[in-house]
Short mmCIF file of C-alpha atoms in Angstrom, two decimals:
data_model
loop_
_atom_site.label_atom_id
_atom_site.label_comp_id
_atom_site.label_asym_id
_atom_site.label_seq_id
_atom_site.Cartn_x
_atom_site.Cartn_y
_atom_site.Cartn_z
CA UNK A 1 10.34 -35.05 4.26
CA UNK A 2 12.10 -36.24 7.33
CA UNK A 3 14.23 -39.71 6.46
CA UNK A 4 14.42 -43.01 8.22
CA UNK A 5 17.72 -43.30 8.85
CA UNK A 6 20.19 -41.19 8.08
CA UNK A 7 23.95 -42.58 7.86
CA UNK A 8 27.05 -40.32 8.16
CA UNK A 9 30.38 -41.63 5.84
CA UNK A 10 29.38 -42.87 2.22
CA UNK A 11 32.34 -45.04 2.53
CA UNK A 12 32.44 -48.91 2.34
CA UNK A 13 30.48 -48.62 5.91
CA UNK A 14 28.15 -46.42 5.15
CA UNK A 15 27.49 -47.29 1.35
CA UNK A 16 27.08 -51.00 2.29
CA UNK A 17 24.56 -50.59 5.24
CA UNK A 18 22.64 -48.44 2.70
CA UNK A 19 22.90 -51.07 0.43
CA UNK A 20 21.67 -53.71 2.75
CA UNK A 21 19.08 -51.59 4.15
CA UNK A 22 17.61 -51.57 0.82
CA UNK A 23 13.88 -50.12 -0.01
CA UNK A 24 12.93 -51.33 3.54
CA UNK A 25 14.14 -47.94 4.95
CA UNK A 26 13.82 -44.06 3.64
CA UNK A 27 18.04 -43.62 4.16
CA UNK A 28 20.01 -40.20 4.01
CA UNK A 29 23.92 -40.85 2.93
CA UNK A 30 25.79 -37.68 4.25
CA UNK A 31 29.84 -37.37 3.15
CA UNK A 32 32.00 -34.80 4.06
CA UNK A 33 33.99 -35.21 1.18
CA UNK A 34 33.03 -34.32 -2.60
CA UNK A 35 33.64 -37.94 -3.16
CA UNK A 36 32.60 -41.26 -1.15
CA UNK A 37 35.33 -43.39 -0.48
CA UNK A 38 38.09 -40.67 -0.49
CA UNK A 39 39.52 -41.45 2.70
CA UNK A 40 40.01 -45.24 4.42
CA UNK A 41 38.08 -47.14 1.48
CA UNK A 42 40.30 -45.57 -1.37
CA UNK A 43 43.46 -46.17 -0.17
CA UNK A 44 42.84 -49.77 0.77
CA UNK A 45 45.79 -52.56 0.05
CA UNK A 46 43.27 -54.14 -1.88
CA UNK A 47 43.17 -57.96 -0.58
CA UNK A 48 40.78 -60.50 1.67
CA UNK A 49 42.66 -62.57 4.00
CA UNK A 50 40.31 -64.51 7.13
CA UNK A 51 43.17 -64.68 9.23
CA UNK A 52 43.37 -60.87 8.79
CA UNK A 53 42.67 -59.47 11.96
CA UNK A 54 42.22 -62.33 14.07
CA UNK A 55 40.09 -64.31 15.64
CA UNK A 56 37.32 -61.50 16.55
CA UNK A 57 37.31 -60.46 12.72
CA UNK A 58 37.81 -64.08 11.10
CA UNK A 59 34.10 -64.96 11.20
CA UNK A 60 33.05 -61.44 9.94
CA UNK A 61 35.65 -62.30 7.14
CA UNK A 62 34.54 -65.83 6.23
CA UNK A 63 30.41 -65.10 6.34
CA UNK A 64 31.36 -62.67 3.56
CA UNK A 65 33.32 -64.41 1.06
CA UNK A 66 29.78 -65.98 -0.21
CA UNK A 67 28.66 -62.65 -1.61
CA UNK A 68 31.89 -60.95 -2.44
CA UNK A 69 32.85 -64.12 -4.70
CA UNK A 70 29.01 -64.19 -5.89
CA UNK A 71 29.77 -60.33 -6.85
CA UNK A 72 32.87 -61.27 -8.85
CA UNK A 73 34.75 -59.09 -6.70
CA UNK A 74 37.50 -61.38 -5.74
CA UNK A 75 40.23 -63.06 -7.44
CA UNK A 76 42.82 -65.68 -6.16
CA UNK A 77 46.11 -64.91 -4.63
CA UNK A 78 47.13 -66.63 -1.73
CA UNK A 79 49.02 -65.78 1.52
CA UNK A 80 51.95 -66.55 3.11
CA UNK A 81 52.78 -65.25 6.98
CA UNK A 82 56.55 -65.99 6.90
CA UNK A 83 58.73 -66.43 9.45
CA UNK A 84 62.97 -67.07 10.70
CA UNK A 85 63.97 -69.70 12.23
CA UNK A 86 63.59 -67.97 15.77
CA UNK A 87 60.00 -67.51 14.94
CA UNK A 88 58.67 -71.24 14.87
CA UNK A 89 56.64 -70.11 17.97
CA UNK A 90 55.07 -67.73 16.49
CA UNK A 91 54.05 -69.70 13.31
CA UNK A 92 52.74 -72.27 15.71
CA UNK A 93 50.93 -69.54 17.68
CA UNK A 94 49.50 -68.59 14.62
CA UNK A 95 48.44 -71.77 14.07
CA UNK A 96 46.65 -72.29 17.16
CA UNK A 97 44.55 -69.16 17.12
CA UNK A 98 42.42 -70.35 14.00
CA UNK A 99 42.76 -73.99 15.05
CA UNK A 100 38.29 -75.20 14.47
CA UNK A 101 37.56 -71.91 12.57
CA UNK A 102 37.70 -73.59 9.74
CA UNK A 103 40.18 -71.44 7.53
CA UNK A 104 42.30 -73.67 5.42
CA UNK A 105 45.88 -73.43 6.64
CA UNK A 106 49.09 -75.20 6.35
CA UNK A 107 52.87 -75.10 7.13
CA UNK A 108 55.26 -74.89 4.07
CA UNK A 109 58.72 -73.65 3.32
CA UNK A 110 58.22 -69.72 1.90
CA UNK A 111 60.86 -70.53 -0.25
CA UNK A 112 58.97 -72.69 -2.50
CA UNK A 113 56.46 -69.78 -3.35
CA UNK A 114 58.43 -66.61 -3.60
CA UNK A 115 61.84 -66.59 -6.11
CA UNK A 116 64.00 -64.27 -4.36
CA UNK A 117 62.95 -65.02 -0.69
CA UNK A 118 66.44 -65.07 1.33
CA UNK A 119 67.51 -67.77 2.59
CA UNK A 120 66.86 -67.02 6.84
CA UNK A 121 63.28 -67.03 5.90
CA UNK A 122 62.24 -70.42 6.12
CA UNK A 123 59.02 -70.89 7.34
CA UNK A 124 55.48 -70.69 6.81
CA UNK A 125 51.71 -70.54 7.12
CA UNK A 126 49.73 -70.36 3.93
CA UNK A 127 46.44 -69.26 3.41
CA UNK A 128 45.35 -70.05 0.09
CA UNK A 129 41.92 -68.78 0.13
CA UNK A 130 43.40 -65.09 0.14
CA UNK A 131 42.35 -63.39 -2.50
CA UNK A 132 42.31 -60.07 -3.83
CA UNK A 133 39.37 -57.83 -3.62
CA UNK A 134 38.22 -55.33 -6.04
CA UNK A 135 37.91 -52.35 -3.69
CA UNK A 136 36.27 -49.52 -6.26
CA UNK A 137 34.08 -52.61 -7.96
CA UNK A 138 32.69 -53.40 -4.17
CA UNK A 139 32.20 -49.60 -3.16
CA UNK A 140 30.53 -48.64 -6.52
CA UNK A 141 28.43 -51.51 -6.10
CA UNK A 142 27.12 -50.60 -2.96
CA UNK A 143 26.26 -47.10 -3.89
CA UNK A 144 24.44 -48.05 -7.09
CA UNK A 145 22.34 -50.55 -5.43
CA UNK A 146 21.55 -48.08 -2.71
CA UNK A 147 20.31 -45.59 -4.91
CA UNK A 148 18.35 -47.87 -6.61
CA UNK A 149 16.41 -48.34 -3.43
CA UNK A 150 16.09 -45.15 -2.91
CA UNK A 151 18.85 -43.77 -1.15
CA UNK A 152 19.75 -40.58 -1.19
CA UNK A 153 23.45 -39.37 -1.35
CA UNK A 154 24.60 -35.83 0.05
CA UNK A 155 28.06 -35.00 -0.86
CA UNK A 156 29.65 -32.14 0.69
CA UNK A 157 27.50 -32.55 3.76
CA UNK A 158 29.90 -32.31 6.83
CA UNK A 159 27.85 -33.00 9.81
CA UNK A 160 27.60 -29.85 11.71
CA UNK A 161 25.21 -30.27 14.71
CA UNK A 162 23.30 -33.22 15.93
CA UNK A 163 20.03 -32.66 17.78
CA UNK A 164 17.65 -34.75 18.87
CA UNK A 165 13.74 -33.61 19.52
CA UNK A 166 10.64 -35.07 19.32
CA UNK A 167 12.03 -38.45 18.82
CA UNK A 168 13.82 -37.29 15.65
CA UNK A 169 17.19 -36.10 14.87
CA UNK A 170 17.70 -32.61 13.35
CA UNK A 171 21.21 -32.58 11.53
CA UNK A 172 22.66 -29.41 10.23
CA UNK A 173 25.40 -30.17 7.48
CA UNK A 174 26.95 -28.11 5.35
CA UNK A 175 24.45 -28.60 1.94
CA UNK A 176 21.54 -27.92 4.20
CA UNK A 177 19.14 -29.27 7.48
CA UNK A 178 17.94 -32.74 7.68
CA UNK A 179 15.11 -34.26 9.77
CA UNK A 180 15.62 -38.84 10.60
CA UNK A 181 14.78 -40.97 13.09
CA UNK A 182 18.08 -42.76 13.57
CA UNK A 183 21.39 -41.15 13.37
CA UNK A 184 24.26 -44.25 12.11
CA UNK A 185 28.11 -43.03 12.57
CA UNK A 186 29.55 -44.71 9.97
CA UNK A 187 32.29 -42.02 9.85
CA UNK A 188 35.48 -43.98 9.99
CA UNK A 189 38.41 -42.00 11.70
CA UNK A 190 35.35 -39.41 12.71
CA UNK A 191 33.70 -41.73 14.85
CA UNK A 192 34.23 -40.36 18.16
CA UNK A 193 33.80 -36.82 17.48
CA UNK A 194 30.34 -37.65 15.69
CA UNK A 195 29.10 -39.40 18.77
CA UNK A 196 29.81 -35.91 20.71
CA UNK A 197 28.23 -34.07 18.44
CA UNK A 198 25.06 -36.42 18.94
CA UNK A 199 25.63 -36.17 22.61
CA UNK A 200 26.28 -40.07 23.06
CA UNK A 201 29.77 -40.56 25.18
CA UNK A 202 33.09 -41.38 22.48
CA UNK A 203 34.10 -44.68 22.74
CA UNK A 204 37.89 -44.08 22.60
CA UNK A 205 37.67 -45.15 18.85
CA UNK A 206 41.46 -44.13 17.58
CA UNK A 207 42.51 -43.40 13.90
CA UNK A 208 46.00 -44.52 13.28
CA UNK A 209 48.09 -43.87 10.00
CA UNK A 210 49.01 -46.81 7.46
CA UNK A 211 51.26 -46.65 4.97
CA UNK A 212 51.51 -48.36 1.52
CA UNK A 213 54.15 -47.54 -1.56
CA UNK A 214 53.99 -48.89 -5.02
CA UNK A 215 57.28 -49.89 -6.21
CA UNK A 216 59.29 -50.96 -9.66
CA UNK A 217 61.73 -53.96 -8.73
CA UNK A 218 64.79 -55.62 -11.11
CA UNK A 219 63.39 -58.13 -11.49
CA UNK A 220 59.97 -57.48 -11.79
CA UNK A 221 57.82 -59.26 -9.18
CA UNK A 222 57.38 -62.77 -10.95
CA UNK A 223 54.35 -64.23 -11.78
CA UNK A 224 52.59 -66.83 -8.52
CA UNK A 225 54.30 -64.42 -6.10
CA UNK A 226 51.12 -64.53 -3.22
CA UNK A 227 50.38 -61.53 -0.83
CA UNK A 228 53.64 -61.83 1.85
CA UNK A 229 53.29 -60.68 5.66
CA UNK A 230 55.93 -61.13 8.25
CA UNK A 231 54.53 -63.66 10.77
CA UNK A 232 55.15 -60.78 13.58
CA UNK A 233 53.25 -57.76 11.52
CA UNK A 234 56.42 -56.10 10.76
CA UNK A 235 55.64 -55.97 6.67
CA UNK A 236 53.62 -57.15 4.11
CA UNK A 237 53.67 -56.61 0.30
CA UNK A 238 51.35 -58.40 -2.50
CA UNK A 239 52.06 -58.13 -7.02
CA UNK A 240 49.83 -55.56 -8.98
CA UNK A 241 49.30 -55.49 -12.50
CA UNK A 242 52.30 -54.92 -14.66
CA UNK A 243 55.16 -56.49 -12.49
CA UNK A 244 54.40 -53.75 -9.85
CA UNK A 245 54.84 -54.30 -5.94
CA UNK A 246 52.59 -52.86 -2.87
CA UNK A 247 54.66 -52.65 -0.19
CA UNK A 248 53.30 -51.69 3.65
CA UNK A 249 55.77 -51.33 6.80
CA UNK A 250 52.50 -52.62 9.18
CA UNK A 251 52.35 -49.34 10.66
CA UNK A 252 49.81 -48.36 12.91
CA UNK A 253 50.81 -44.74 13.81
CA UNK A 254 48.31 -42.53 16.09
CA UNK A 255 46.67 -39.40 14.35
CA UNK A 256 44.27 -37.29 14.75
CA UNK A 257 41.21 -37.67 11.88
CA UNK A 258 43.11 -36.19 9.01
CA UNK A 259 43.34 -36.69 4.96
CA UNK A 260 46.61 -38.95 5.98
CA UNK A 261 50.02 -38.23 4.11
CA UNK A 262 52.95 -40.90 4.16
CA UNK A 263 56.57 -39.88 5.86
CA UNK A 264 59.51 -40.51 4.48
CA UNK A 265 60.84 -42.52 7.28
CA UNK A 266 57.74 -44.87 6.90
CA UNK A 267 58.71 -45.41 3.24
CA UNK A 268 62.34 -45.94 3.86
CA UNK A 269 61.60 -48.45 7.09
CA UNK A 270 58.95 -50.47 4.70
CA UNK A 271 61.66 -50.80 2.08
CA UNK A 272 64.55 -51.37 4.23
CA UNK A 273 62.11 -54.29 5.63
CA UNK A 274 61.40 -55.55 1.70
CA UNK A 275 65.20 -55.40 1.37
CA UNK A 276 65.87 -57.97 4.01
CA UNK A 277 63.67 -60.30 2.67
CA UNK A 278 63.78 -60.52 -0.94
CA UNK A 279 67.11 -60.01 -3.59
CA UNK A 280 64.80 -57.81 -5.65
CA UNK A 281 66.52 -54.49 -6.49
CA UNK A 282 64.58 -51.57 -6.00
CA UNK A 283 64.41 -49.50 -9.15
CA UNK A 284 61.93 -47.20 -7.72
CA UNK A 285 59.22 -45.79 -5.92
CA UNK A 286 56.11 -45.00 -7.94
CA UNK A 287 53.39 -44.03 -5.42
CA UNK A 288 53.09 -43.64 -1.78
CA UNK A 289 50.09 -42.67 0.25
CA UNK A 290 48.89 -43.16 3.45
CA UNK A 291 45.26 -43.81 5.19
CA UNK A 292 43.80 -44.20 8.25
CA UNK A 293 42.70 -47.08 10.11
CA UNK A 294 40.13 -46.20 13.12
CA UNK A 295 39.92 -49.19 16.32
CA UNK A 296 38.10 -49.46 19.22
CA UNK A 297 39.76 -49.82 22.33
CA UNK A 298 39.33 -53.94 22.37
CA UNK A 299 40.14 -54.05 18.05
CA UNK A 300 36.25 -55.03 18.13
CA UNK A 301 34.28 -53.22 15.37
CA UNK A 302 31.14 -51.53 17.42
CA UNK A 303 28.04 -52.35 15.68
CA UNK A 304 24.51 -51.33 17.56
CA UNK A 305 22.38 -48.95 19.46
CA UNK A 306 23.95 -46.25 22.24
CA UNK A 307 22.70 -47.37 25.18
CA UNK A 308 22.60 -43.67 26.62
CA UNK A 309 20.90 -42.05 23.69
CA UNK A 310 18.18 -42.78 21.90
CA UNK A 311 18.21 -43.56 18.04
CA UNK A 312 21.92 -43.50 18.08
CA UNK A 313 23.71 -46.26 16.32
CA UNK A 314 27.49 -47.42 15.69
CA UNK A 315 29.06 -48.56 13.04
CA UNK A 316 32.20 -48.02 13.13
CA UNK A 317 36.06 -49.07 14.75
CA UNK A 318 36.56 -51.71 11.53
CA UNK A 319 40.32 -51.26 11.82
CA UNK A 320 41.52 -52.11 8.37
CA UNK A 321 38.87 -54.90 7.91
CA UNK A 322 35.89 -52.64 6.41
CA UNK A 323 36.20 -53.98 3.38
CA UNK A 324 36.99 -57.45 3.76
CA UNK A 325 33.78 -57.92 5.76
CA UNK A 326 31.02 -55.08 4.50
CA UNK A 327 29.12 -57.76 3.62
CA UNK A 328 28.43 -59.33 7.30
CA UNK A 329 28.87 -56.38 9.15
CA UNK A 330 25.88 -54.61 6.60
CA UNK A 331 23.77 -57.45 7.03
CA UNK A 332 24.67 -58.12 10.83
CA UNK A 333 23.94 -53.47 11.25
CA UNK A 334 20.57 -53.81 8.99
CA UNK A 335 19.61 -56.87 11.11
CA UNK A 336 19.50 -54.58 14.28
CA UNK A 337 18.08 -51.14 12.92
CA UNK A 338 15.19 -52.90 11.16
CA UNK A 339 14.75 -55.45 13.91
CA UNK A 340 14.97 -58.77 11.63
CA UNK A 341 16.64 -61.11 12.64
CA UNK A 342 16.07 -63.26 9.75
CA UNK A 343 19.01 -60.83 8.06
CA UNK A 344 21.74 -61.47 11.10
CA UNK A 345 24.23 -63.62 9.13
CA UNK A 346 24.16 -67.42 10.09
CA UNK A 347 27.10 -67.73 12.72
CA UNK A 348 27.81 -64.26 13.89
CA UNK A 349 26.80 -63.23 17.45
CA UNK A 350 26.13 -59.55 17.70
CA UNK A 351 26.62 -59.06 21.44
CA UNK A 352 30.60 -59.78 20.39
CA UNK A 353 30.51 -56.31 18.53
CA UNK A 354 27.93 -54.78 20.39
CA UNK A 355 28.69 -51.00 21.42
CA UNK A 356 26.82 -51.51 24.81
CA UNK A 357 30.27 -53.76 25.49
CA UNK A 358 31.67 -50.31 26.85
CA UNK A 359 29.08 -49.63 28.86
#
């Protein structure tokens, strides 16, 4: 029986859009992997920031927050963008960009939040509606409710060939042939290469490598310490359970699509980057591990129809904002394949994020 829709990546993109979709749509979940999630969702920092990603993302961000706090999947934190004394430009350019968007922001002296903080950093922007976000709780969430409505989920399924005929798809993956009407590329780093399979022309939609470490620090990370980015991208770190500290150097390092490993000059530059800012001894390195995070040549996320092929949709280039706004970009991706425009969230224009932007 020949599906709807079918959706390749189960991650948060994929498993969300399913979700949203709901019963209204017979949808096909293919994943390469054995399990959804392995790659980009599951190796997540874990927080929800609206000034994360800028401007173009912000509203994304904010429309979500409703149903991701309705979910229980967030829980405070805070956020501080700190900044030297040569970088009171940048604070105030900071500043500017969200000036009428209506995120909460203020000035303050870093100090004053995080014990430890040396002395040259001095100033501030802080965010208090950051939060953190319960990654695995979201993803799971998604997939259950999918499957409720009738989803079905095909692990193992690497998309092989894309063909379309007789105003269907036929998709030959690895556990077997599938017959839908629409073909979504949800597949993260795998975007591109997808859309060539399909025949639709790659958007230039590049994965790049980002790496986190979990460290042990003397002393431990105190209690109140907020998630901590350097006002120019060069770091950011937030406390885990049990005193622990996840530390990121920023990096955005081009790849090709690839289960991403961390290097060892990565770890060292994110530490040596920790060590200028805080007193905090490192005692040592628990976990590393890297993942990928997949833009579009304007940062824009591409949501909608291929202009050039029929029943060919994106959803893809979130950057490392999938999570922090699955549920707008679902209901904003549903809104277009079903044609309802009663689901487009209230305040998001489309056209911003619309694929046939490249045309």
């Amino acid at each position: 029986m020949p599906f709807d829709i079918a959706i390749v990546g189960a991650g948060i993109a994929g498993a969300s859009l399913a979700a949203a979709i709901g019963d209204r749509a017979r949808v096909l979940l293919l994943e390469a992997e054995d399990q959804p999630g392995y790659h980009a969702t599951g190796r997540s920092a874990a927080f929800w920031s609206e000034t994360y990603g800028g401007p173009d993302i912000q509203p994304l961000t904010t429309a979500s927050g409703p149903a991701l706090r309705a979910g229980g999947f967030l829980e405070p934190l805070g956020s501080l963008g700190i900044g030297q004394a040569s970088d009171s430009a940048a604070i105030e350019a900071f500043l500017e960009k969200f000036d009428g968007s209506g995120v909460e922001l203020s000035r303050v002296d870093p100090r004053d939040h995080v014990p430890g903080l040396r002395d040259a950093w001095c100033d501030a922007v802080w965010e208090p509606s950051c939060t953190y976000i319960d990654v695995a709780g979201l993803h799971g969430d998604c997939l259950s409710r999918a499957r409720r409505t009738g989803a079905v989920l095909s692990t193992g399924a690497t998309l092989r060939a894309a063909r379309r005929e007789n105003g269907q798809w036929l998709l030959d993956t690895a556990s077997g042939v599938a017959r839908a009407s629409v073909l979504v590329n949800a597949a993260g780093a795998w975007a591109d290469p997808v859309a060539a399979m399909a025949g639709a022309r790659p958007l230039g939609i590049a994965p790049f490598r980002r790496t986190m470490v979990q460290l042990r620090t003397d002393p431990p990370v105190p209690d109140g310490v907020p998630h901590v980015a350097e006002i120019n991208g060069r770091f950011y770190f937030k406390p885990e359970a049990g005193g622990k500290l996840w530390l990121s150097p920023h990096d955005e390092i081009p790849t090709v699509p690839c289960d991403a490993a961390p290097e060892e000059i990565d770890v060292a530059l994110a530490i040596d980057r920790l060590e200028g800012a805080v007193d905090w001894r490192i005692e040592a390195v628990e976990r590393k591990w890297a993942g990928l995070r997949s833009f579009a040549p304007d940062r824009r996320p591409v949501y909608g129809f291929a202009a050039e092929v029929p029943g060919f949709f994106w959803f893809a280039g979130q950057g490392g904002f999938g999570i922090q706004t699955a549920p707008a970009a679902a209901a904003l991706a549903a809104s277009l394949l079903l044609n309802d425009p009663a689901m487009m969230p209230e305040g998001i224009d489309p056209d911003r994020y619309a694929a046939t932007r490249f045309s």
